[in-house]
PDB file of C-alpha atoms in Angstrom:
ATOM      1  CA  UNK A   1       0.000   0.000   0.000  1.00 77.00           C
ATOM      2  CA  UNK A   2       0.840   3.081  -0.724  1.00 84.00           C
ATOM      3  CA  UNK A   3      -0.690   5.127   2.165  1.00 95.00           C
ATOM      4  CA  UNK A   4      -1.481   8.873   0.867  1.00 97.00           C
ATOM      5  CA  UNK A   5       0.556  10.260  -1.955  1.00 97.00           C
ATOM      6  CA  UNK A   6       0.537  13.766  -2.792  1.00 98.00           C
ATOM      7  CA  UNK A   7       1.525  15.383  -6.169  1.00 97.00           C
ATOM      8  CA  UNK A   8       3.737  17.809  -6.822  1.00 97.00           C
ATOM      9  CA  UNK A   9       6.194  17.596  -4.361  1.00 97.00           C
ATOM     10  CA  UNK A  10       7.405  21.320  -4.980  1.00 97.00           C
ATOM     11  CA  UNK A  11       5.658  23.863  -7.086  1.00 96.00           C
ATOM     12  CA  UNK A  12       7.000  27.780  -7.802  1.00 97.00           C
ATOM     13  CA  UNK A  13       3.931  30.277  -8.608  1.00 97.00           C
ATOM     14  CA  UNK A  14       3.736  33.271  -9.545  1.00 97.00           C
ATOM     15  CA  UNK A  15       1.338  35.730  -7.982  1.00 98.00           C
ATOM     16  CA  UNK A  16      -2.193  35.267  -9.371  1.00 97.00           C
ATOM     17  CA  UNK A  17      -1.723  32.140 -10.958  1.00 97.00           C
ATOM     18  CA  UNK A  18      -3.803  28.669 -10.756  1.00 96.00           C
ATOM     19  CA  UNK A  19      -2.573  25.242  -9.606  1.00 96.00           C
ATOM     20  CA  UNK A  20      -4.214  22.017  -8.279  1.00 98.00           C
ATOM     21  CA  UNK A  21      -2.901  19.952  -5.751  1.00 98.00           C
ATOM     22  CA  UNK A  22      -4.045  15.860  -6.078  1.00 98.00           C
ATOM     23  CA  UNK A  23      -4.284  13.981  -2.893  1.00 98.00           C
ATOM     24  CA  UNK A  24      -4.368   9.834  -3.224  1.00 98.00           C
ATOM     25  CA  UNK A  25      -5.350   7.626  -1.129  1.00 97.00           C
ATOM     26  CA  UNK A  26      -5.407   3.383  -1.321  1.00 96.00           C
ATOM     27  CA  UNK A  27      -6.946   3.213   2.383  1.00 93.00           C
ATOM     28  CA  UNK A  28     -10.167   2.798   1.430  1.00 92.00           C
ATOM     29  CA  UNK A  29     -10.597   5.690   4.155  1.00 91.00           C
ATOM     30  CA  UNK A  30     -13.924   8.158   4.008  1.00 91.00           C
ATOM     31  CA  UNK A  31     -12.725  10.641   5.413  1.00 92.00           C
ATOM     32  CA  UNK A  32     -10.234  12.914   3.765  1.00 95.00           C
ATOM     33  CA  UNK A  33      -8.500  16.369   4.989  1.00 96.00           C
ATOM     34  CA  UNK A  34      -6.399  19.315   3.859  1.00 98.00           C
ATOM     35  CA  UNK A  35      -4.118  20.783   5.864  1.00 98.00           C
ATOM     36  CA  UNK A  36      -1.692  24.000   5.699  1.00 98.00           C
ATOM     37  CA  UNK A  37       1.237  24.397   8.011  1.00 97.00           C
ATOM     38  CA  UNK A  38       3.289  27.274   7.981  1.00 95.00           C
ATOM     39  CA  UNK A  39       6.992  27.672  10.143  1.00 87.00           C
ATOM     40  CA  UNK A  40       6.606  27.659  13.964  1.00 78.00           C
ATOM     41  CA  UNK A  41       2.692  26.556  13.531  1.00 81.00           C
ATOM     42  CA  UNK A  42       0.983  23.374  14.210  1.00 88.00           C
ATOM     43  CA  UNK A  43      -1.603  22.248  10.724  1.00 95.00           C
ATOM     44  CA  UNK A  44      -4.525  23.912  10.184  1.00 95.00           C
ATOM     45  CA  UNK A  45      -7.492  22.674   8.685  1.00 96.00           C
ATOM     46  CA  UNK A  46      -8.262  24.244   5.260  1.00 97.00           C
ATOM     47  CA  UNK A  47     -11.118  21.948   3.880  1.00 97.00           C
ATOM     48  CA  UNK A  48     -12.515  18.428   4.532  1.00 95.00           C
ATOM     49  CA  UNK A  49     -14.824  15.696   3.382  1.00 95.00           C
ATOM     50  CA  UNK A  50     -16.608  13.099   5.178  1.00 91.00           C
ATOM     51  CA  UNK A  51     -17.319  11.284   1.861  1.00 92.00           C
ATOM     52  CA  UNK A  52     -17.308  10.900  -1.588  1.00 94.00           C
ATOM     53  CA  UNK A  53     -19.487  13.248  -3.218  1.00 94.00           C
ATOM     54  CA  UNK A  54     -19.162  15.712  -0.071  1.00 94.00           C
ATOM     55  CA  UNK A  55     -17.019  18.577   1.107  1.00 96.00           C
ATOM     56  CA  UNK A  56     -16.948  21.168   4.100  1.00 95.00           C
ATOM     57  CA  UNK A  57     -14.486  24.386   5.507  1.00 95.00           C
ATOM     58  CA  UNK A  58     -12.137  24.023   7.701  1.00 94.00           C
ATOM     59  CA  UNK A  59     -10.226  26.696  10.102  1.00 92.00           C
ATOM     60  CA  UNK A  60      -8.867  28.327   7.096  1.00 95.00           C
ATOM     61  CA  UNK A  61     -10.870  28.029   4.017  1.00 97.00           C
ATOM     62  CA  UNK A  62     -11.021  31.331   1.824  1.00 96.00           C
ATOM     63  CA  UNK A  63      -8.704  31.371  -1.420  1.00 97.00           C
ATOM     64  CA  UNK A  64      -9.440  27.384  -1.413  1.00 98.00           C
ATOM     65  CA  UNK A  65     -11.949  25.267  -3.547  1.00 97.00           C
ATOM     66  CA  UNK A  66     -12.083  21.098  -3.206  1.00 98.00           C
ATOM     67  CA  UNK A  67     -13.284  18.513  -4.972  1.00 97.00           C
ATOM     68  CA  UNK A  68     -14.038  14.790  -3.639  1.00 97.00           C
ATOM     69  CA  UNK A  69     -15.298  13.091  -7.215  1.00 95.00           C
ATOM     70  CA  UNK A  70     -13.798   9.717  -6.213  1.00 96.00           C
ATOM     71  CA  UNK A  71     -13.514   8.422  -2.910  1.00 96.00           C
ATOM     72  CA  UNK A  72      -9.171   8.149  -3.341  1.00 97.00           C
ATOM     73  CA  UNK A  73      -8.735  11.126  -4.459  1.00 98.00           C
ATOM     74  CA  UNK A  74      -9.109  14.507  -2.954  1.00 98.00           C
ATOM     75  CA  UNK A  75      -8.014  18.239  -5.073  1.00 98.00           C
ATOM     76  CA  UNK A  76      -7.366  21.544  -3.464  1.00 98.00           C
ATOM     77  CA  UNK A  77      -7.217  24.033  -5.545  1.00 98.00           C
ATOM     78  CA  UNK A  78      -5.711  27.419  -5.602  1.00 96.00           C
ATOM     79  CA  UNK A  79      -8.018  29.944  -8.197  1.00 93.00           C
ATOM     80  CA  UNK A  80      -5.207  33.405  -8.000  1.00 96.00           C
ATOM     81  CA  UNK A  81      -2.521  32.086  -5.953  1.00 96.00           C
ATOM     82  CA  UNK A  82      -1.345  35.188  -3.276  1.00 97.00           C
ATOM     83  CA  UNK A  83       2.130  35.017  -1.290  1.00 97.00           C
ATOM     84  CA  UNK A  84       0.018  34.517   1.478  1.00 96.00           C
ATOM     85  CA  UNK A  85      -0.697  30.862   0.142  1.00 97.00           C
ATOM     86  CA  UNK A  86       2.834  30.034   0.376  1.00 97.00           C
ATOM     87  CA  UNK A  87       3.160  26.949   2.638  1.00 98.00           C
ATOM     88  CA  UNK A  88       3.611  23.641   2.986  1.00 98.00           C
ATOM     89  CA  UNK A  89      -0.062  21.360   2.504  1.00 98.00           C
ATOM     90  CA  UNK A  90      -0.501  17.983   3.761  1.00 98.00           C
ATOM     91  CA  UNK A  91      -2.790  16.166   3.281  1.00 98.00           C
ATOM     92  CA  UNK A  92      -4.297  12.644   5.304  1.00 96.00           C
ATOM     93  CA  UNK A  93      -7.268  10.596   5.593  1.00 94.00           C
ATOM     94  CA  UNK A  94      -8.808   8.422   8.393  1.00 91.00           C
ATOM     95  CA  UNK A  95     -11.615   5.582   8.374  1.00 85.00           C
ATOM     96  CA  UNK A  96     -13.731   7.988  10.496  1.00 78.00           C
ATOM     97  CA  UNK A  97     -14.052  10.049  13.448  1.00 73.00           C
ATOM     98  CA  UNK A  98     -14.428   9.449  17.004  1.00 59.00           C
ATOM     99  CA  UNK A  99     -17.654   8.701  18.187  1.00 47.00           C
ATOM    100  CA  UNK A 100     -17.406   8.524  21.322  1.00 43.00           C
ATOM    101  CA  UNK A 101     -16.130   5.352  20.763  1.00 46.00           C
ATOM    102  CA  UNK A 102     -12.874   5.879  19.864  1.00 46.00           C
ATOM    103  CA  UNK A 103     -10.169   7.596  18.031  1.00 55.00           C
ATOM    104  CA  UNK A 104     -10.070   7.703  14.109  1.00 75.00           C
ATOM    105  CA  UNK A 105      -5.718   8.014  13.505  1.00 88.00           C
ATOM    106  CA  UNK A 106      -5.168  10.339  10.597  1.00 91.00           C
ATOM    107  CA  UNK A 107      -2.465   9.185   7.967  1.00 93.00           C
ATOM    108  CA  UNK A 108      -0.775  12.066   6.396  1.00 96.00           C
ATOM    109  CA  UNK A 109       1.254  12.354   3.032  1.00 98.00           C
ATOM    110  CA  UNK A 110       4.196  13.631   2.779  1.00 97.00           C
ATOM    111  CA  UNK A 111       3.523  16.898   1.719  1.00 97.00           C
ATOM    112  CA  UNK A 112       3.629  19.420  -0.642  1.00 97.00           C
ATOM    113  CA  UNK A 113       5.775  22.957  -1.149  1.00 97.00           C
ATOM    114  CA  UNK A 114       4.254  25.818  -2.369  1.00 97.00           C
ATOM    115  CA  UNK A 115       5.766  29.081  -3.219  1.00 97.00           C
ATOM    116  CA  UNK A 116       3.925  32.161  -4.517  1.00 97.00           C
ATOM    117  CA  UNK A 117       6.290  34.846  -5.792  1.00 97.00           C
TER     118      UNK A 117
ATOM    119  CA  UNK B   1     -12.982  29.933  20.830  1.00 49.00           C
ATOM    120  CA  UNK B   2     -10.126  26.818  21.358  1.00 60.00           C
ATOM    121  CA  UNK B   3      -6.774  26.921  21.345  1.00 85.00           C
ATOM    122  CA  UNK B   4      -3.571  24.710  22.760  1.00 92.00           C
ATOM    123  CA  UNK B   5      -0.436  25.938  24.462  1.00 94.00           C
ATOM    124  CA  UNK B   6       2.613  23.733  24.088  1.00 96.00           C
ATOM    125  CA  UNK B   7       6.215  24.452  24.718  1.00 96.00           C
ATOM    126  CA  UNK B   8       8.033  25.870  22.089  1.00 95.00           C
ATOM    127  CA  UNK B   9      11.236  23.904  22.497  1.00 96.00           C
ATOM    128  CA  UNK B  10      12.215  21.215  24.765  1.00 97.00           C
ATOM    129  CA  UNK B  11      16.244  19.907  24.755  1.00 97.00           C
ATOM    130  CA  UNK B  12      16.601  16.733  26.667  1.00 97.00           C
ATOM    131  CA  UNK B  13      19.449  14.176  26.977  1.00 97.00           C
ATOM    132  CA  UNK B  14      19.863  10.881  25.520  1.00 97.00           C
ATOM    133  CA  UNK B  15      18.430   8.341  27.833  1.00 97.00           C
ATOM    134  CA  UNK B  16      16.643  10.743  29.502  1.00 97.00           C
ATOM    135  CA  UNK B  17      12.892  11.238  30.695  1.00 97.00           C
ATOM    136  CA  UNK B  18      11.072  14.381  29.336  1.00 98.00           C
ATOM    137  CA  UNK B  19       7.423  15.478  29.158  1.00 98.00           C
ATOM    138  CA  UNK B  20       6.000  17.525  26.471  1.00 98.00           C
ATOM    139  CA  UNK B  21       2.981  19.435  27.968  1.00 97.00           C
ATOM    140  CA  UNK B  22       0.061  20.906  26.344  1.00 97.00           C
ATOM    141  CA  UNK B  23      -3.207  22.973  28.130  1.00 96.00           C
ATOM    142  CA  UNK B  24      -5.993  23.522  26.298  1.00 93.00           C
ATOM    143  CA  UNK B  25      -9.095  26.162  26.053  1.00 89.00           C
ATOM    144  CA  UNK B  26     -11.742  23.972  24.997  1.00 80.00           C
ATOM    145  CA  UNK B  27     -15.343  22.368  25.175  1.00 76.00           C
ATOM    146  CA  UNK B  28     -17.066  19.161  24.391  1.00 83.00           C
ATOM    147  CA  UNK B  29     -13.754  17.230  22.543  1.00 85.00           C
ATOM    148  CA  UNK B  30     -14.076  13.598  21.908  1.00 84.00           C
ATOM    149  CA  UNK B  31     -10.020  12.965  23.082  1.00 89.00           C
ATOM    150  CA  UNK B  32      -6.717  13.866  22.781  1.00 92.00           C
ATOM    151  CA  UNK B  33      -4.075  12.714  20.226  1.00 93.00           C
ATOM    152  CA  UNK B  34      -0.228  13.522  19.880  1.00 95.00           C
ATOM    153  CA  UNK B  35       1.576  13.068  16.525  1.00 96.00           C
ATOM    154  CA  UNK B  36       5.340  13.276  15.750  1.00 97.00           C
ATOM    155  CA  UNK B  37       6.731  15.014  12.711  1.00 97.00           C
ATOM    156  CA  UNK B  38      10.413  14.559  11.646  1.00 97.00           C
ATOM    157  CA  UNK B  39      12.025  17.406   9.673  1.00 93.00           C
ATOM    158  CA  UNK B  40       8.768  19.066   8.346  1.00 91.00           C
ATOM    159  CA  UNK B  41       7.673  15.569   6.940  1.00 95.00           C
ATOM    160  CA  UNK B  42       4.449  13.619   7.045  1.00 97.00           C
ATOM    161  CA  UNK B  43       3.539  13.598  10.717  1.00 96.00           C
ATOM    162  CA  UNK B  44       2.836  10.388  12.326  1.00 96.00           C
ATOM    163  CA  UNK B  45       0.216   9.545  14.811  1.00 93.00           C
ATOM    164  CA  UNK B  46       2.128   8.353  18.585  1.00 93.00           C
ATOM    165  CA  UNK B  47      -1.353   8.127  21.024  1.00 91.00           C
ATOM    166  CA  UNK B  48      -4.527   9.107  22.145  1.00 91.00           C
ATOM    167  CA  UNK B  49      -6.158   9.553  24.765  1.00 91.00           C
ATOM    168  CA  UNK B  50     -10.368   9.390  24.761  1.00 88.00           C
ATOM    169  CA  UNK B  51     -10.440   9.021  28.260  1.00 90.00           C
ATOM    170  CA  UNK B  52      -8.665  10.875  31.889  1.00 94.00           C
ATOM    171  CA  UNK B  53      -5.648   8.668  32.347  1.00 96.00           C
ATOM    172  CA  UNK B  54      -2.254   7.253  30.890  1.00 96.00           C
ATOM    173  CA  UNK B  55      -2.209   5.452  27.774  1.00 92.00           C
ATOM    174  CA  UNK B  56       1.239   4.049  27.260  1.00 93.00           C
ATOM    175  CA  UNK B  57       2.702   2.495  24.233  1.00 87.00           C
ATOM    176  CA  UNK B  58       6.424   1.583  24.512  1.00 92.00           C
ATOM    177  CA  UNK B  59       8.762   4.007  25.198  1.00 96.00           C
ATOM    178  CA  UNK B  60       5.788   6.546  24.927  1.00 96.00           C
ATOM    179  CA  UNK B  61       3.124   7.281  27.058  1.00 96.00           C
ATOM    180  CA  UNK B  62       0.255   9.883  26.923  1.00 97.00           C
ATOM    181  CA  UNK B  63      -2.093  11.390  29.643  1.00 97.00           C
ATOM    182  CA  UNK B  64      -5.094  13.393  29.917  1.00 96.00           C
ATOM    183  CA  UNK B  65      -6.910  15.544  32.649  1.00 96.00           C
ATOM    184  CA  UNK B  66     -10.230  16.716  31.174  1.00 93.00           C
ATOM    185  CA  UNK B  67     -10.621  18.499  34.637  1.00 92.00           C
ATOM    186  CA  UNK B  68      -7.962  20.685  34.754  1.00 92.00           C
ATOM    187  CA  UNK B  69      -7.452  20.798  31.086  1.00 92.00           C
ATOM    188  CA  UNK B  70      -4.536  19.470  30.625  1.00 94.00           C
ATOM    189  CA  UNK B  71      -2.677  16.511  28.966  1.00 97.00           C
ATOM    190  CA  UNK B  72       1.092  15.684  28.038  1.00 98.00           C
ATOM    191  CA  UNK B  73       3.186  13.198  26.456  1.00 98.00           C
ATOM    192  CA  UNK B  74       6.018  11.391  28.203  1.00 98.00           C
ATOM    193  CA  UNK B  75       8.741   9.911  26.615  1.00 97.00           C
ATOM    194  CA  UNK B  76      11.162   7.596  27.997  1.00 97.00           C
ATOM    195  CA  UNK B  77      15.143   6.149  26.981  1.00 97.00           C
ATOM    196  CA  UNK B  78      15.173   9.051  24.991  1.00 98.00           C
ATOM    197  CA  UNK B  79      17.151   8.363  21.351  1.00 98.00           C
ATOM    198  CA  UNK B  80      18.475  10.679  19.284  1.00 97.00           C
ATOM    199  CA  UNK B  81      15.563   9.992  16.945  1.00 97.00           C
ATOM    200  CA  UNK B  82      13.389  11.029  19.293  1.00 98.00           C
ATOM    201  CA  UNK B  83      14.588  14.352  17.853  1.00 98.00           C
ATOM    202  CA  UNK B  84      11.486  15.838  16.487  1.00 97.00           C
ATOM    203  CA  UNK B  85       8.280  18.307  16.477  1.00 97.00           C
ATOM    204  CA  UNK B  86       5.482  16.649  18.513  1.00 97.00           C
ATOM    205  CA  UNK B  87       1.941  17.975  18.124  1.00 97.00           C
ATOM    206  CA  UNK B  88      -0.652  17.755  20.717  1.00 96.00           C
ATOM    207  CA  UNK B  89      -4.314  18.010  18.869  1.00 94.00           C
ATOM    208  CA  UNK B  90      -7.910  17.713  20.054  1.00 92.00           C
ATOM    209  CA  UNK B  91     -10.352  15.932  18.668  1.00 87.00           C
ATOM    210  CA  UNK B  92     -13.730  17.667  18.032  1.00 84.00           C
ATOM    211  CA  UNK B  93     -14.492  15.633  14.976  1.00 79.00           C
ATOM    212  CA  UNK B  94     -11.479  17.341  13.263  1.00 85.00           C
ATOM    213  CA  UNK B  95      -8.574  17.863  14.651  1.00 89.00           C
ATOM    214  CA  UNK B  96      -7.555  20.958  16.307  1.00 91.00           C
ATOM    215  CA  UNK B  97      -3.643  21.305  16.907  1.00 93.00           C
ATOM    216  CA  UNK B  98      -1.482  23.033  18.848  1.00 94.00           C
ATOM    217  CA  UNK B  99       1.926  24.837  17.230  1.00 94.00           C
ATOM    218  CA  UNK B 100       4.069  22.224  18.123  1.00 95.00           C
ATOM    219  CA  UNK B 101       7.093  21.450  20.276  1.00 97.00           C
ATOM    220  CA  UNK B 102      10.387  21.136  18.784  1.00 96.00           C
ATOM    221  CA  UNK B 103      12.170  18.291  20.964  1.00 98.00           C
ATOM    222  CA  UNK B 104      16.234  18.180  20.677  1.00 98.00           C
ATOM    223  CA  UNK B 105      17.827  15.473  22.006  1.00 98.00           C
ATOM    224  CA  UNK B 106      21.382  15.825  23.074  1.00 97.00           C
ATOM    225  CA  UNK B 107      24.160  13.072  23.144  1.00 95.00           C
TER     226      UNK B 107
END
């Protein structure tokens, strides 16, 4: 298996500019997240979806659109990329949330490195 | 509003005992999970904790007081692996995390 994959690894932009980022996943997992971390910050949650089909915000949504057409895959997208957007974006997936039951452990790819000039 | 304080930094030596701690501002959470990340890579999940107590799992062990809002992660025969960026996050559903501690550990 190869857990989540992420493509591209790096990617340059120019201010303005539009780029989508592919997230795949061979888990078989419903739930699926993006996540942006920038230096000295934990992740925060920029979109998510609970299902094929399905998509919500997260903590840090605006300048973001997502798609979840297949259940693998999961696409952020970046309509007029601003150097504010320049991070690193993981994303992961899990079989489900906690219920009260539980814990639902996210898996994370390995990321990918934007730049907006 | 929620939000998590951790410890910036934390240097420790190898073979050594440290605790990572992390407070949190918070309401109505389903548990508390800690993940590790290695040189800004994919982080990886180490424990959680749904319920007040100490989960341990090998060298690492986590614990969680709902009542005074409070949790850490302990690790144990620290290696120089153990050099890192550990991540205390709540779980409302999604995952709320805090900024991270950066963990050195010295020879």
């Amino acid at each position: 298996n190869a857990g989540v994959t992420q493509t591209p690894k790096f990617r340059v932009l120019k201010t303005g500019q539009s780029m989508t980022l592919l997230c795949a996943q061979d888990m078989n997992h419903e739930y699926m997240y993006w996540y942006r971390q920038d230096p000295g910050m934990g992740l925060r949650l920029i979109h998510y979806s609970v299902g094929e089909g399905t998509t919500a915000k997260g903590e840090v949504p605006d300048g973001y659109n997502v798609s979840r057409l297949k259940k693998q895959n999961f696409l952020l997208g970046l309509e007029s990329a601003a150097p504010s957007q320049t991070s690193v974006y993981f994303c992961a997936s899990s079989y489900g949330v906690a219920g009260g039951n539980g814990h639902n452990e996210q898996f994370f790819g390995p990321g990918t490195r934007l730049t907006v000039l | 509003g929620q939000s998590l304080e951790q410890p910036s930094e934390v240097t420790a030596v190898e073979g050594a005992i440290v605790q990572i701690n992390c407070t949190y501002q918070t309401s109505g959470f389903y548990g508390l999970s800690w993940y590790q990340q290695h040189d800004g890579g994919a982080p990886t999940f180490l424990s959680y904790n749904a319920l007040d107590g100490l989960e341990e799992t090998g060298r690492f062990s986590s614990f969680l007081s709902r009542s005074d809002s409070y949790g850490y992660l302990l690790l144990q025969e620290l290696q120089m692996k153990d050099s890192a960026s550990y991540f205390c996050a709540v779980n409302r559903g999604k995952l709320i995390f805090g900024q991270g501690t950066e963990l050195s550990v010295k020879p």
